[in-house]
Coordinates of C-alpha atoms and ligand atoms in Angstrom, one line a residue:
M1 CA 21.5 17.7 -4.7
P2 CA 22.0 14.7 -2.6
R3 CA 19.0 12.5 -1.7
Y4 CA 18.7 12.0 2.1
A5 CA 17.4 9.1 4.1
Y6 CA 16.4 9.3 7.8
V7 CA 18.1 6.5 10.0
N8 CA 17.5 6.5 13.6
G9 CA 17.7 10.1 14.3
R10 CA 20.2 11.1 11.6
Y11 CA 19.7 12.4 8.1
L12 CA 22.2 10.7 5.8
P13 CA 23.0 10.8 2.1
H14 CA 21.0 7.8 0.7
G15 CA 24.1 6.1 -0.6
Q16 CA 25.6 5.9 2.9
A17 CA 22.5 5.1 5.0
A18 CA 22.8 1.7 6.5
V19 CA 21.5 -0.5 9.5
H20 CA 23.3 -3.2 11.4
I21 CA 23.4 -6.7 10.1
E22 CA 21.6 -8.0 13.2
D23 CA 18.7 -5.8 12.7
R24 CA 15.8 -8.1 13.3
G25 CA 14.2 -6.6 10.2
Y26 CA 17.1 -8.1 8.1
Q27 CA 17.1 -11.4 10.0
F28 CA 13.5 -12.2 10.8
A29 CA 11.5 -9.4 8.6
D30 CA 10.4 -8.5 12.3
G31 CA 9.1 -5.1 11.3
V32 CA 6.2 -3.1 9.5
Y33 CA 6.2 -0.3 7.0
E34 CA 4.0 2.3 5.4
V35 CA 4.0 3.8 1.9
V36 CA 2.5 7.3 2.0
P37 CA 1.8 9.1 -1.2
V38 CA 3.0 12.6 -1.6
A39 CA 1.4 15.1 -4.1
G40 CA 2.3 18.8 -4.5
G41 CA 4.8 18.4 -1.6
R42 CA 2.2 17.2 0.8
A43 CA 1.6 13.8 2.4
V44 CA -1.7 12.3 1.2
D45 CA -3.9 10.6 3.8
E46 CA -1.1 10.9 6.4
I47 CA -3.5 10.4 9.4
P48 CA -4.9 7.0 8.2
H49 CA -1.5 5.8 7.1
L50 CA 0.1 6.6 10.6
D51 CA -2.9 5.1 12.3
R52 CA -2.3 2.0 10.4
L53 CA 1.4 2.1 11.1
E54 CA 0.6 2.3 15.0
R55 CA -1.9 -0.5 14.6
S56 CA 0.6 -2.9 12.9
L57 CA 3.3 -2.0 15.4
A58 CA 0.8 -2.7 18.4
E59 CA -0.2 -6.1 16.8
L60 CA 3.5 -7.1 16.7
R61 CA 4.3 -5.4 20.1
I62 CA 6.8 -3.1 18.9
A63 CA 7.0 0.4 20.5
M64 CA 6.8 3.6 18.4
P65 CA 10.5 4.7 18.2
I66 CA 9.5 8.3 18.4
S67 CA 6.4 10.1 19.1
R68 CA 3.9 10.4 16.3
R69 CA 4.3 14.1 16.2
A70 CA 8.1 13.7 15.7
L71 CA 7.5 11.1 12.9
E72 CA 5.3 13.8 11.1
L73 CA 8.1 16.4 11.5
V74 CA 10.7 14.0 10.2
S75 CA 8.6 13.3 7.2
R76 CA 8.3 17.0 6.5
E77 CA 11.9 17.6 6.9
L78 CA 12.8 14.7 4.6
L79 CA 10.3 16.1 1.9
R80 CA 12.0 19.5 2.3
R81 CA 15.6 18.1 2.1
N82 CA 14.7 15.9 -1.0
D83 CA 12.7 18.8 -2.5
L84 CA 10.0 16.1 -3.1
R85 CA 6.7 17.3 -4.8
D86 CA 5.2 14.0 -6.2
G87 CA 6.2 10.6 -5.1
L88 CA 6.0 8.7 -1.9
I89 CA 7.5 8.4 1.7
Y90 CA 8.7 5.0 2.8
I91 CA 8.7 4.4 6.6
Q92 CA 10.1 1.3 8.1
I93 CA 10.1 0.3 11.8
T94 CA 11.8 -2.9 12.9
R95 CA 12.2 -4.4 16.5
G96 CA 15.7 -3.3 16.4
V97 CA 19.2 -4.8 16.7
A98 CA 19.8 -7.8 18.9
P99 CA 21.9 -11.1 18.9
R100 CA 20.0 -13.5 16.6
N101 CA 17.4 -15.4 18.7
H102 CA 13.7 -15.9 17.7
A103 CA 12.1 -14.8 20.9
F104 CA 11.9 -10.9 21.4
P105 CA 15.1 -9.4 22.8
A106 CA 14.7 -7.9 26.2
H107 CA 16.3 -4.5 25.4
A108 CA 16.4 -3.8 21.6
R109 CA 15.4 -0.3 20.6
P110 CA 12.9 -0.2 17.6
A111 CA 14.8 1.0 14.5
L112 CA 13.2 3.8 12.3
V113 CA 14.2 4.3 8.6
M114 CA 12.5 6.8 6.4
T115 CA 13.2 7.4 2.6
T116 CA 11.4 9.2 -0.2
K117 CA 11.0 8.4 -3.8
R118 CA 10.2 10.7 -6.7
M119 CA 7.3 9.5 -9.0
G120 CA 5.0 11.2 -11.4
F121 CA 1.5 10.1 -11.4
A122 CA 0.4 12.1 -14.5
G123 CA 0.2 10.7 -17.9
Q124 CA 1.2 7.1 -17.1
S125 CA -0.1 4.8 -19.8
K126 CA -1.4 2.3 -17.3
F127 CA -4.2 4.8 -16.2
K128 CA -5.2 5.4 -19.8
D129 CA -4.9 2.0 -21.3
G130 CA -5.3 -0.2 -18.3
V131 CA -3.2 -3.3 -17.2
A132 CA -3.1 -7.0 -17.3
V133 CA -3.1 -9.1 -14.2
I134 CA -2.7 -12.8 -13.5
T135 CA -4.1 -14.9 -10.7
V136 CA -2.0 -16.9 -8.2
P137 CA -2.8 -18.9 -5.1
D138 CA -2.5 -16.8 -1.9
L139 CA 0.4 -18.3 0.0
R140 CA 0.5 -15.7 2.8
W141 CA 0.0 -16.0 6.5
A142 CA -3.1 -15.5 8.4
R143 CA -2.5 -11.9 9.5
R144 CA -2.4 -9.9 6.1
D145 CA -4.0 -7.0 7.9
I146 CA -0.5 -6.2 9.4
K147 CA 1.6 -4.3 7.1
T148 CA 4.7 -6.3 7.8
I149 CA 8.0 -6.1 5.7
N150 CA 7.6 -10.0 5.3
L151 CA 6.7 -9.8 1.7
L152 CA 8.2 -12.9 0.2
P153 CA 4.9 -14.4 -1.1
N154 CA 4.1 -11.0 -2.6
C155 CA 7.4 -10.8 -4.4
L156 CA 7.1 -14.2 -5.7
A157 CA 3.7 -13.5 -7.0
K158 CA 4.7 -10.0 -8.4
Q159 CA 7.8 -11.8 -10.1
A160 CA 5.3 -14.3 -11.7
A161 CA 3.3 -11.4 -13.0
A162 CA 6.4 -9.7 -14.4
E163 CA 7.4 -12.9 -16.2
A164 CA 4.0 -13.2 -17.6
G165 CA 4.2 -9.6 -18.9
A166 CA 1.4 -8.5 -16.4
Y167 CA 1.4 -5.5 -14.0
E168 CA 0.0 -7.3 -10.9
A169 CA -0.8 -10.7 -9.5
L170 CA -4.3 -11.2 -7.8
Q171 CA -4.0 -13.6 -5.0
V172 CA -6.8 -16.1 -4.7
D173 CA -7.9 -18.0 -1.4
D174 CA -8.7 -21.6 -1.0
E175 CA -12.4 -20.9 -1.9
G176 CA -11.5 -19.4 -5.2
N177 CA -12.1 -15.8 -4.1
V178 CA -9.7 -13.0 -4.8
T179 CA -8.2 -11.7 -1.6
E180 CA -6.1 -8.7 -3.1
G181 CA -3.1 -7.9 -5.3
T182 CA 0.4 -8.3 -4.1
S183 CA 0.6 -4.5 -3.3
S184 CA -2.9 -3.4 -4.0
N185 CA -6.6 -3.9 -3.2
A186 CA -8.8 -5.5 -5.8
W187 CA -12.1 -4.3 -7.1
I188 CA -14.7 -5.0 -9.8
V189 CA -17.9 -3.3 -11.1
T190 CA -20.6 -5.7 -11.6
R191 CA -23.0 -6.1 -14.6
D192 CA -25.5 -3.9 -12.6
G193 CA -23.0 -1.2 -12.0
K194 CA -22.2 -2.0 -8.3
L195 CA -18.7 -1.4 -7.1
V196 CA -17.3 -4.6 -5.2
T197 CA -14.3 -5.0 -3.1
R198 CA -13.6 -7.7 -0.5
H199 CA -14.7 -6.9 3.1
L200 CA -12.1 -6.0 5.8
S201 CA -10.7 -8.9 7.8
N202 CA -7.4 -10.3 8.6
D203 CA -7.3 -11.7 5.0
I204 CA -6.3 -8.5 3.4
L205 CA -4.5 -5.2 4.1
H206 CA -6.8 -2.7 5.1
G207 CA -5.9 -0.2 2.3
V208 CA -6.0 3.5 2.8
T209 CA -6.7 4.1 -0.9
R210 CA -9.5 1.5 -0.7
R211 CA -11.0 3.5 2.3
T212 CA -10.7 6.9 0.5
I213 CA -12.3 5.3 -2.6
L214 CA -15.2 4.1 -0.7
A215 CA -15.7 7.5 1.1
I216 CA -15.7 9.1 -2.5
A217 CA -18.2 6.5 -3.8
T218 CA -20.5 7.2 -0.7
E219 CA -20.3 10.9 -1.4
E220 CA -20.9 10.5 -5.1
G221 CA -23.9 8.1 -4.6
V222 CA -22.1 5.2 -6.2
A223 CA -23.5 1.8 -4.9
F224 CA -21.0 -0.6 -3.4
E225 CA -20.8 -4.0 -1.7
E226 CA -17.9 -5.2 0.4
R227 CA -17.7 -8.9 -0.2
P228 CA -15.6 -11.5 -1.7
F229 CA -15.6 -12.2 -5.4
T230 CA -14.2 -15.1 -7.6
V231 CA -12.0 -14.9 -10.5
E232 CA -14.9 -16.0 -12.7
E233 CA -17.1 -13.2 -11.5
A234 CA -14.1 -10.8 -12.1
L235 CA -13.7 -12.1 -15.6
G236 CA -17.4 -11.5 -16.3
A237 CA -17.5 -8.1 -14.6
R238 CA -18.1 -4.9 -16.5
E239 CA -15.0 -3.3 -15.1
A240 CA -12.1 -4.1 -12.9
F241 CA -9.4 -2.1 -11.1
V242 CA -6.7 -2.2 -8.3
T243 CA -5.8 0.7 -5.8
S244 CA -3.0 1.5 -3.7
A245 CA -0.9 4.5 -2.5
T246 CA 1.4 4.3 -5.7
S247 CA -1.1 3.0 -8.3
F248 CA -4.1 5.2 -7.3
V249 CA -6.9 3.6 -9.3
T250 CA -5.4 1.4 -12.0
P251 CA -7.7 -0.1 -14.6
V252 CA -7.5 -3.8 -15.1
V253 CA -8.4 -4.9 -18.7
E254 CA -7.1 -8.6 -18.7
I255 CA -7.2 -11.3 -16.2
D256 CA -5.1 -14.4 -17.1
G257 CA -5.3 -13.5 -20.7
G258 CA -9.0 -13.0 -20.6
R259 CA -10.4 -9.5 -21.6
V260 CA -12.4 -7.7 -18.9
G261 CA -14.9 -5.0 -19.9
G262 CA -14.0 -5.3 -23.6
G263 CA -10.3 -4.6 -22.9
K264 CA -10.7 -1.0 -22.0
P265 CA -10.8 1.0 -18.8
G266 CA -14.5 1.3 -17.9
P267 CA -16.3 4.5 -17.2
L268 CA -16.8 4.1 -13.5
T269 CA -13.0 3.3 -13.1
R270 CA -12.1 6.4 -15.0
R271 CA -14.5 8.6 -12.9
L272 CA -13.1 7.1 -9.7
L273 CA -9.6 7.8 -10.8
A274 CA -10.6 11.4 -11.7
W275 CA -12.3 12.0 -8.4
Y276 CA -9.2 10.3 -6.6
R277 CA -6.8 12.6 -8.4
D278 CA -8.9 15.6 -7.5
Y279 CA -8.7 14.4 -3.8
V280 CA -5.1 13.9 -4.0
A281 CA -4.5 17.3 -5.5
G282 CA -6.6 18.9 -2.7
L283 CA -9.3 19.9 -5.2
R284 CA -11.9 17.9 -3.2
D285 CA -12.4 17.7 0.4
S286 CA -11.2 14.7 2.4
A287 CA -14.0 12.3 2.1
Ligands
PDD686 N1 1.3 -1.6 -0.8 N2 -2.7 -4.6 -0.3 C1 -1.3 -4.9 -0.1 C2 -0.8 -6.3 0.0 C3 -0.4 -3.8 -0.1 O1 0.9 -4.1 0.0 C4 -0.8 -2.6 -0.4 C5 0.0 -1.4 -0.5 C6 -2.4 -2.4 -0.5 C7 -3.0 -0.9 -0.8 O2 -2.9 -0.2 0.4 P1 -2.8 1.3 0.4 O3 -4.0 1.7 -0.4 O4 -2.9 1.7 1.8 O5 -1.5 1.7 -0.4 C8 -3.2 -3.5 -0.4 C9 2.2 -0.6 -0.9 C10 1.9 0.6 -1.8 C11 3.7 -1.1 -1.2 O6 3.8 -2.2 -0.6 O7 4.5 -0.6 -1.7

């Protein structure tokens, strides 16, 4: 069965899907994206993902290329055509095609591309054994709350992690505090059992998984604090983990070669992962 991509109003076989060389996404990274998890054929947390997409677009003054309702229908149709049960939907919107010039074009039409990717979330060893991460200076711009396709610092940091045999890189600000991973939000569990993740600001992406985990923690009566934490605090923490649409709740058991929580996924991390899995599977109400 061919895999389809959606490109500006057409469903095309993935291998033939293309955009113009003067698309501003290609030339300036002038665009935004979303990654929406799919479980059991259903988009998970679609509303907050599309809310964030609309917010990112508004911040960059790019118009929605089609209505939100149409976007939802296209994503259903793409799931159907690709027979996708578990994986993700990738949505990318750029300012469109125009002769290269830094200032906005007067008449470009925003370009919309959607693809899907199959992924199995069950039984991955990272959930059972946890992962190693490294730390790197955060080299990104000051508007990390916008989910732009300009991901070069993230790519460089993730490559450094890969070369170090690690799963993710935690980015660190000038004060020595962790901002977030390259494609995930970062969390610790303190010695007294409190969940900590950095507060929302322009310094981090406002993760949808982060939001859901905080809602689940509230429901389950898990105490949490939204504040910065240092690499030293993370190394001394009882547990650590990262969250994202594609990594769910992934235990972190090593930071820069130092063991966290005895080198094993912690009990609260494992509980949060189990609760989140239930949520994704529709076994628990939207928090
Ligand atoms: N990344 N922080 C950054 C920098 C991210 O790129 C992501 C997600 C997150 C987690 O956000 P969410 O929980 O909404 O997925 C935090 C996606 C998965 C990606 O770039 O592939």
